Structures are given as C-alpha cells and as structure tokens.
Coordinates of C-alpha atoms in Angstrom, one line a residue:
X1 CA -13.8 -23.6 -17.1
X2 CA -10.6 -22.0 -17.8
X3 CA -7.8 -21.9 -15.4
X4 CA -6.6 -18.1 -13.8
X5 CA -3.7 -16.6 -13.7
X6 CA -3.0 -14.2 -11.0
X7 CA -0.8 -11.1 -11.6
X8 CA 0.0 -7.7 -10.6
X9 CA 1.4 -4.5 -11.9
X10 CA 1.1 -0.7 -11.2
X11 CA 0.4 3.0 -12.4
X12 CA 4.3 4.0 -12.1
X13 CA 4.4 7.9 -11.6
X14 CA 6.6 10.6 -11.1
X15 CA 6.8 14.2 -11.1
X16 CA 7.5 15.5 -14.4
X17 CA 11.5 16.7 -14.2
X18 CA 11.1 19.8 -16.8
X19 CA 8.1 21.0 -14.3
X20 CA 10.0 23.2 -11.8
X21 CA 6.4 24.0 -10.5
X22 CA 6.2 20.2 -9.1
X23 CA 2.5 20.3 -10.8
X24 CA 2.2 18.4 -13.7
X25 CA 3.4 14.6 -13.4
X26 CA 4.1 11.2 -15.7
X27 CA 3.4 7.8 -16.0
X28 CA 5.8 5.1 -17.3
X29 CA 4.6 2.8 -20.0
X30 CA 6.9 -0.3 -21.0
X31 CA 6.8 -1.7 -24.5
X32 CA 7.1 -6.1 -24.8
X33 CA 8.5 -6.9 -28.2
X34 CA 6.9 -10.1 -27.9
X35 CA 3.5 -8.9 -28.1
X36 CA 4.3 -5.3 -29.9
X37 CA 2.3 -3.6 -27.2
X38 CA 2.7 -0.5 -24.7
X39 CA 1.2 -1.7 -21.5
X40 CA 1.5 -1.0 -17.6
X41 CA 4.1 -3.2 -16.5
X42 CA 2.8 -6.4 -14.7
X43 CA 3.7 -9.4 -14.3
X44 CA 2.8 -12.6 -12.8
X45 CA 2.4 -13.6 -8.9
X46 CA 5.4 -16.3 -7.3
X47 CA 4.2 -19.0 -6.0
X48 CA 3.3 -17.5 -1.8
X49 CA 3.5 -13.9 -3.1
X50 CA 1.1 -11.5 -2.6
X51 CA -0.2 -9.0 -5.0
X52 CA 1.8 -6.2 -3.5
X53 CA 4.4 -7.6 -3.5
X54 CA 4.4 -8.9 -6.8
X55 CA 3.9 -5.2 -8.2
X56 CA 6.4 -4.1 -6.8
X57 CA 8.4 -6.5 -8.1
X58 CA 7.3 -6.7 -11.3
X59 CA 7.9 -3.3 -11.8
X60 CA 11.2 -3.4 -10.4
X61 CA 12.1 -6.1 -13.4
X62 CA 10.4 -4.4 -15.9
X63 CA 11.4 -0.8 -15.2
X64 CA 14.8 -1.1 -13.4
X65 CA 13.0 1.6 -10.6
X66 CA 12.6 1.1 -6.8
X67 CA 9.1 2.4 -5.7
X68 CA 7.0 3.6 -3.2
X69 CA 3.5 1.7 -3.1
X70 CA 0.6 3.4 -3.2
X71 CA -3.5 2.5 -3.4
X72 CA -5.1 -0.1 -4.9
X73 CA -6.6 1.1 -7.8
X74 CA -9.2 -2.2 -9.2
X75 CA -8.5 -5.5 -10.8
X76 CA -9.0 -6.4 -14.2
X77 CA -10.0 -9.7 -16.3
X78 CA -9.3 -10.8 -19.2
X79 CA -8.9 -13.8 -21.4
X80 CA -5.3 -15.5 -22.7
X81 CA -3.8 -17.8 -24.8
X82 CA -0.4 -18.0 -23.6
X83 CA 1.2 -19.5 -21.9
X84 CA -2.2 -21.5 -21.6
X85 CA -6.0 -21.0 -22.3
X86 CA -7.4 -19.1 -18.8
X87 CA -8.4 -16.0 -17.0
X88 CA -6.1 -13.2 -15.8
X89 CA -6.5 -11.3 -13.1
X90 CA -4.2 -8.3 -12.7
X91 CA -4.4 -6.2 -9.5
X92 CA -3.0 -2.5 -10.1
X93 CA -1.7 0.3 -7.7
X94 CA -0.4 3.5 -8.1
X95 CA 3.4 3.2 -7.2
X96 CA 5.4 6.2 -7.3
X97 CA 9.2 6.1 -8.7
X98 CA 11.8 6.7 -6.2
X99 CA 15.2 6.0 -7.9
X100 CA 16.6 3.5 -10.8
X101 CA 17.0 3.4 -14.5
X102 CA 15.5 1.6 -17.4
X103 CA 17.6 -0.8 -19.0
X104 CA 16.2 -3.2 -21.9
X105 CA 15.5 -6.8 -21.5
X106 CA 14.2 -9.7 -22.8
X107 CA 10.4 -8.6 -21.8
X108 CA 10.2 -4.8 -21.8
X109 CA 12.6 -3.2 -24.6
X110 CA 11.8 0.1 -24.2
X111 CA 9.6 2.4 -21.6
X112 CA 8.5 6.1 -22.0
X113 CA 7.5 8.5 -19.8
X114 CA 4.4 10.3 -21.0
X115 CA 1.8 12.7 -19.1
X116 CA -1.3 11.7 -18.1
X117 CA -3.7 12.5 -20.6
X118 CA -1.2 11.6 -24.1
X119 CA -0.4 8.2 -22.0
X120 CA -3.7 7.0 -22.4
X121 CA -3.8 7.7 -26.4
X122 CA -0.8 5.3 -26.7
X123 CA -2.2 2.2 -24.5
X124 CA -2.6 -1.0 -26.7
X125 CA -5.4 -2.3 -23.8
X126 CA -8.6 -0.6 -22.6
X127 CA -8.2 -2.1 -19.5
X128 CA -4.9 -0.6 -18.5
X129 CA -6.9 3.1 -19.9
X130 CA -9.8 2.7 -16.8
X131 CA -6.6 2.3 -14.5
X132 CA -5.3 5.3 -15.6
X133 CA -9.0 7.0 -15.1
X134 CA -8.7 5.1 -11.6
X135 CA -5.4 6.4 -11.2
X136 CA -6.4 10.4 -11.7
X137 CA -9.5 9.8 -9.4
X138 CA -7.7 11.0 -6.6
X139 CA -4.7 13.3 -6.3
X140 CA -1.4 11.4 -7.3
X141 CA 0.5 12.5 -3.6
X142 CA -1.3 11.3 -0.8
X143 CA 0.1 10.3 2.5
X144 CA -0.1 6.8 3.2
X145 CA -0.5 5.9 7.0
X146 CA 0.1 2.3 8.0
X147 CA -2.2 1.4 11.3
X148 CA -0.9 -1.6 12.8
X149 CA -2.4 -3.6 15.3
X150 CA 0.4 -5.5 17.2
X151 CA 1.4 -9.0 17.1
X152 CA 0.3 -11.8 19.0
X153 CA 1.3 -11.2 22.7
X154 CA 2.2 -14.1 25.1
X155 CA -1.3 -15.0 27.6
X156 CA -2.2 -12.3 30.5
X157 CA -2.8 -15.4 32.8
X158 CA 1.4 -16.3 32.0
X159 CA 2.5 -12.8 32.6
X160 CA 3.2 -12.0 36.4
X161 CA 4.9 -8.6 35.5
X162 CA 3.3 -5.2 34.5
X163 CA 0.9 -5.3 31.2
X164 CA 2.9 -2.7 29.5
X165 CA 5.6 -4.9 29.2
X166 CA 3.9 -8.2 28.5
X167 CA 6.5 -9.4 24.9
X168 CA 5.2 -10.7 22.4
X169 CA 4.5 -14.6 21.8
X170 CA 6.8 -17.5 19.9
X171 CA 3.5 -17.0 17.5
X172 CA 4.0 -13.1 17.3
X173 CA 7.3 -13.1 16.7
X174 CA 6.9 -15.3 13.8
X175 CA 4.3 -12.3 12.7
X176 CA 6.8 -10.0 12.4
X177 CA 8.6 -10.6 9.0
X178 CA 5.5 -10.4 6.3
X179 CA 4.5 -7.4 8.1
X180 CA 8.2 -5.8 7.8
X181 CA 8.0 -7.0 4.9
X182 CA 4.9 -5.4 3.7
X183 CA 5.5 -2.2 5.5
X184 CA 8.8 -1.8 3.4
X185 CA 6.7 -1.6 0.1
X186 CA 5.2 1.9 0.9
X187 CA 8.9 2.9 1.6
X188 CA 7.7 4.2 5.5
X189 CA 9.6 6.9 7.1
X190 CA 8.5 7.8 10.7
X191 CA 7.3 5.1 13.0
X192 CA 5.0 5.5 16.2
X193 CA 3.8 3.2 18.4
X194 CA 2.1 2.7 21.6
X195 CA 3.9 2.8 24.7
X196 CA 4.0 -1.1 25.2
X197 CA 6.6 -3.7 25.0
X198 CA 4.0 -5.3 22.8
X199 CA 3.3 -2.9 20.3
X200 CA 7.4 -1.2 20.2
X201 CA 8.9 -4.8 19.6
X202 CA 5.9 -5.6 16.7
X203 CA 7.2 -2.0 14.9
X204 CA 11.2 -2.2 15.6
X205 CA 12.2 -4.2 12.6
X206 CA 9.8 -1.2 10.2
X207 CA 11.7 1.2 12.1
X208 CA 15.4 -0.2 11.9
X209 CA 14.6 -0.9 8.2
X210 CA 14.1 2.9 7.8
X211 CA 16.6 4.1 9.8
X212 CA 14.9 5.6 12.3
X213 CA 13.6 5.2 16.0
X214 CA 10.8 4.4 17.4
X215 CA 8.2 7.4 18.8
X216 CA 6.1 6.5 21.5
X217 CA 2.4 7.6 21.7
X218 CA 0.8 7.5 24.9
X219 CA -2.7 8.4 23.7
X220 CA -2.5 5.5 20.9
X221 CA -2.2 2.7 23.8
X222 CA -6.2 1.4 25.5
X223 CA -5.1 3.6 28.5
X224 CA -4.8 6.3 26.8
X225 CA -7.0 6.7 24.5
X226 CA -10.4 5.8 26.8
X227 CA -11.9 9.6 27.6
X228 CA -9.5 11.2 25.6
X229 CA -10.7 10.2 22.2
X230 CA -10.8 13.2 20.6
X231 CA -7.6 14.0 21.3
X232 CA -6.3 11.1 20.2
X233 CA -7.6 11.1 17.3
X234 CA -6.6 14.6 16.8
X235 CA -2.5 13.7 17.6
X236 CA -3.6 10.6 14.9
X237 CA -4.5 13.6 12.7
X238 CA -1.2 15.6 13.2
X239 CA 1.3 12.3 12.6
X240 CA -0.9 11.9 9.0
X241 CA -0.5 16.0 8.3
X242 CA 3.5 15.3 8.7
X243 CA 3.3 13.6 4.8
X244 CA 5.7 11.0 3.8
X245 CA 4.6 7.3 5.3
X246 CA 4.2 7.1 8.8
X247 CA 3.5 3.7 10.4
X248 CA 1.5 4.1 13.3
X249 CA 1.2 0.6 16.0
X250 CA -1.7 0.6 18.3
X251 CA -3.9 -2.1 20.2
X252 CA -7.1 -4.1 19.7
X253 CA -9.3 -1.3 21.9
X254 CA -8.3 1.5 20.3
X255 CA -7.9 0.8 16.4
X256 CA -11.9 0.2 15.5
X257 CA -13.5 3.4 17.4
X258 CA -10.1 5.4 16.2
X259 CA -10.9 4.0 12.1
X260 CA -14.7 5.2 12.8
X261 CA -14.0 8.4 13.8
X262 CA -11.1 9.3 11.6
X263 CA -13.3 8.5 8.8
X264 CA -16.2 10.1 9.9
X265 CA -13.9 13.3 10.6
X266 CA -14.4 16.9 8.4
X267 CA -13.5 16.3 4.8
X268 CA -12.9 12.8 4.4
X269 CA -14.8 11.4 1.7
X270 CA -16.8 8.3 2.9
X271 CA -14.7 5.0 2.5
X272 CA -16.8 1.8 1.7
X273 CA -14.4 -0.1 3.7
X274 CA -14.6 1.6 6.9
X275 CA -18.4 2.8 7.2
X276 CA -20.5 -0.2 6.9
X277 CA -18.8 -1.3 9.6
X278 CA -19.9 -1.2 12.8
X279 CA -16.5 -2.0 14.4
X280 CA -13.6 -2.3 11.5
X281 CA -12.0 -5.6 11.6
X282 CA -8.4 -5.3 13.6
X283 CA -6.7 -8.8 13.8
X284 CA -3.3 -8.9 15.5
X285 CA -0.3 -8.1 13.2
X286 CA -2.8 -7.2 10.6
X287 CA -2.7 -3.4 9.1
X288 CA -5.2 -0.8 7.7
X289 CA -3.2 1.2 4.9
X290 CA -5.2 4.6 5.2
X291 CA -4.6 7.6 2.3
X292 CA -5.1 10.9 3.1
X293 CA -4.8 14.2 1.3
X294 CA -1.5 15.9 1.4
X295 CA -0.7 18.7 3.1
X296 CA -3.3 21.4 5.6
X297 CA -6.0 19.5 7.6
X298 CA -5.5 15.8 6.2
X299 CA -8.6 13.8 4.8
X300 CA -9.3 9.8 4.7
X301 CA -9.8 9.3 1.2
X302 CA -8.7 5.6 0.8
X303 CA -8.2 2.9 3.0
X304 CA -7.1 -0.8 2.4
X305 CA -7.4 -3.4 5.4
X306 CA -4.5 -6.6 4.9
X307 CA -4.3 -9.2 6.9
X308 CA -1.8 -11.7 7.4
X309 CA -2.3 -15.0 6.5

C-alpha cells in the first residue's frame, strides 16, 4: 500500500481588469520549472494544518497574493514518485485574489492570468480541468456567511448570575484561536452575534481582526428566536443579502432548525449536507460556512460544516 500525501491548493480568481463591465473573470495558473507544467497552485499540508489553511498558504507562496477563501470545490487522487512512491490527495477551493504580486521563485517561475474557458486548454493535468468545471458550477461571487455556534461556556449549575452573561469556560477560551484563525481565511467583514456574554466574547477576536464591532442580534439568541422563527430567519436572510462575509454567532437551540429552514427557503438549491439531516450537527466553537447567491433575495447554494478538533 502506498503512503498519502495530503495537500491543498485553489481555483485563484479575479475579475478580469480590462472588463469595465465587472462580467467576465480570470483564473491564475503558475508554471514549476521543475516539472515543466502549468498547474493550480498547491502545495503540501504542515504538520497540524488543516486544508484551508494550507491553500491559502500555498497560494500565498506560490502566487505572492492574499486571498479570500471561498467553497470547497472536490479532492483529487493521484499517484507520485517524488518525493516518494504514494497517493496524493489535493483538496481545492475557489479563492478569490484580494491584493499582492507575483514574484518568481524556486517553485513557481512564472503565473498567467487566463479566462476561464482558454485556462483549461493550457492545464498540463486533467484533474486540475474537472476543478475548473467544479469551479464554473456555481457563480464565481457568492456571499460567504460564517454560522458560529459559541464556545464552550462555563457550567449553569457554577453560574449564580443572569444566563445572558454566563463567560465562557478555561476550555472555551482555548476554542477561540483556530476559530479566529479560520474565520480570517474568508477575509470576514461584518460580525453579528447573539446578545450573550457567551456568544459576543466567542466572535470579538473575528471582529477586532477586521476592524469592526460587534452587532448584536436579539432574534439569533434561544430567546429570541422560539415563536419568532420566521422572522428570524428572515433578519438571517437580510445580514446574507448585505454581500461581503458576514460572520454570524448563535447558540446550540437555534442553529439546527435555523440551517433547515434556510435551506429549505425559496430558491436555494438543495444542499446534501444540510437536508438529510434531521437536525444539522452544531458542536460548540464549530462553524457552518454557508454560500449564497449574491445580490436580490439570497439563495443557499453551498454549505461546509468544520469542526474544531
């Protein structure tokens, strides 16, 4: 049996900058003298890393360009013989380019920007084509909304003052990193929470990261939310319609019945990871990174579920 290799890489894209219309858009494909190819950069997990992470890296090193993570688009396999005899398995996302420059090194010596369709005629690998095809499945600008359920919160039983401001744990506190961490990768730029201690302290280092404050959301919170569903869901609705990356924090009572009814909601396509469920999986300090269409009445057309480990 031959050992794996896990790696990671991405579908960089940007708007094409001779379209003043905004409606046509490029991808990014590097070139490795070593190997004479023109790939989509990837690269190789660090030992710990995860695989978003890692693309984002990677393409940082190989591209010189900070980026905005975006859906997962599939994993591919294939043999090697280098640096050893085993498997690789890549996992690719669509990443959009937010600001850098290419500058050559000893990988990647020289990247092009090519659109869509004439990218795939220059691909040395049919693997990185059905990316690409996985790529253009779904509009390149969708809003990506991170649900967060909070961190772990000290014991009820220990907590003689009002719930709303029970903190969070020595354990929850120790949450809080990966997820800020995580968060940063889809480069978030509102943040909303629930109005408890709880779930404001889990999303303050997301929002000090970005620069901004954090919004409180009374219907998001257990309270809240019970008899006024469809409201809530419908103020859920109007933060994802407000495009860019929202992070939204909400509790263990709310998050499943809000998932199942946003995805069951007019438009949205139907999301294998949401609808077999008969109450979506919500572990503390865990997040549900949710894609809808851009702009008018936003649909659920992706959603990716990562937990901490």
């Amino acid at each position: 049996m031959s050992d794996r290799i896990d790696a990671a890489g991405a579908v960089l894209w940007r708007p094409d900058p001779d379209d003043r219309t905004g409606r046509t858009l490029q991808i990014a494909l590097v070139h490795r003298p070593r190997y004479d190819d023109w790939s989509l950069p990837k690269g190789k997990l660090e030992p710990g890393e995860g695989t978003r992470a890692a693309a984002v890296r990677e393409v940082a090193e190989e591209t010189g360009f900070r980026v905005a993570l975006g859906r997962h688009l599939g994993q591919v396999r294939y043999p090697v013989t280098r640096p050893r005899r085993a498997t690789k398995h890549v996992d690719y996302f669509a990443a959009l380019a937010l600001a850098g420059r290419f500058a050559p090194n000893e990988e990647v010596d020289a990247l092009r920007w090519y659109p869509l369709v004439e990218a795939v005629r220059h691909l040395s690998y049919p693997h990185d084509e059905r990316m690409v095809a996985a790529f253009a499945d779904l509009p390149a600008e969708l809003t990506a909304l991170l649900l967060v359920r909070h961190a772990k919160a000290g014991s009820r039983a220990g907590w003689d003052g009002p719930d709303s401001r029970r903190p969070l744990s020595a354990t929850g506190r120790r949450q809080l990193p990966p997820l800020t961490a995580l968060a940063g990768l889809y480069a978030p730029d509102r943040v909303h929470a629930a109005p408890l201690v709880r779930c404001v302290d889990t999303v303050a280092g997301i929002a000090d990261q970005a620069g901004v404050s954090v919004l409180t959301e009374p219907l998001l919170s257990e309270k809240g939310y019970a008899g006024a569903e469809e409201t809530a869901v419908a103020r859920f609705l109007e933060i994802a319609a407000g495009g860019g990356c929202p992070v939204v924090c909400s509790q263990g009572g709310v998050i499943p019945d809000l998932l199942s009814r946003v995805a069951g909601s007019a438009g949205s396509a139907p999301v294998p990871e949401l609808l077999p469920m008969r109450r979506p999986e919500s572990k503390k300090a865990s997040v549900w990174v949710l894609f809808f269409t851009a702009g008018g009445d936003p649909a659920l057309v992706a959603a990716e579920y990562v937990q901490q480990p």
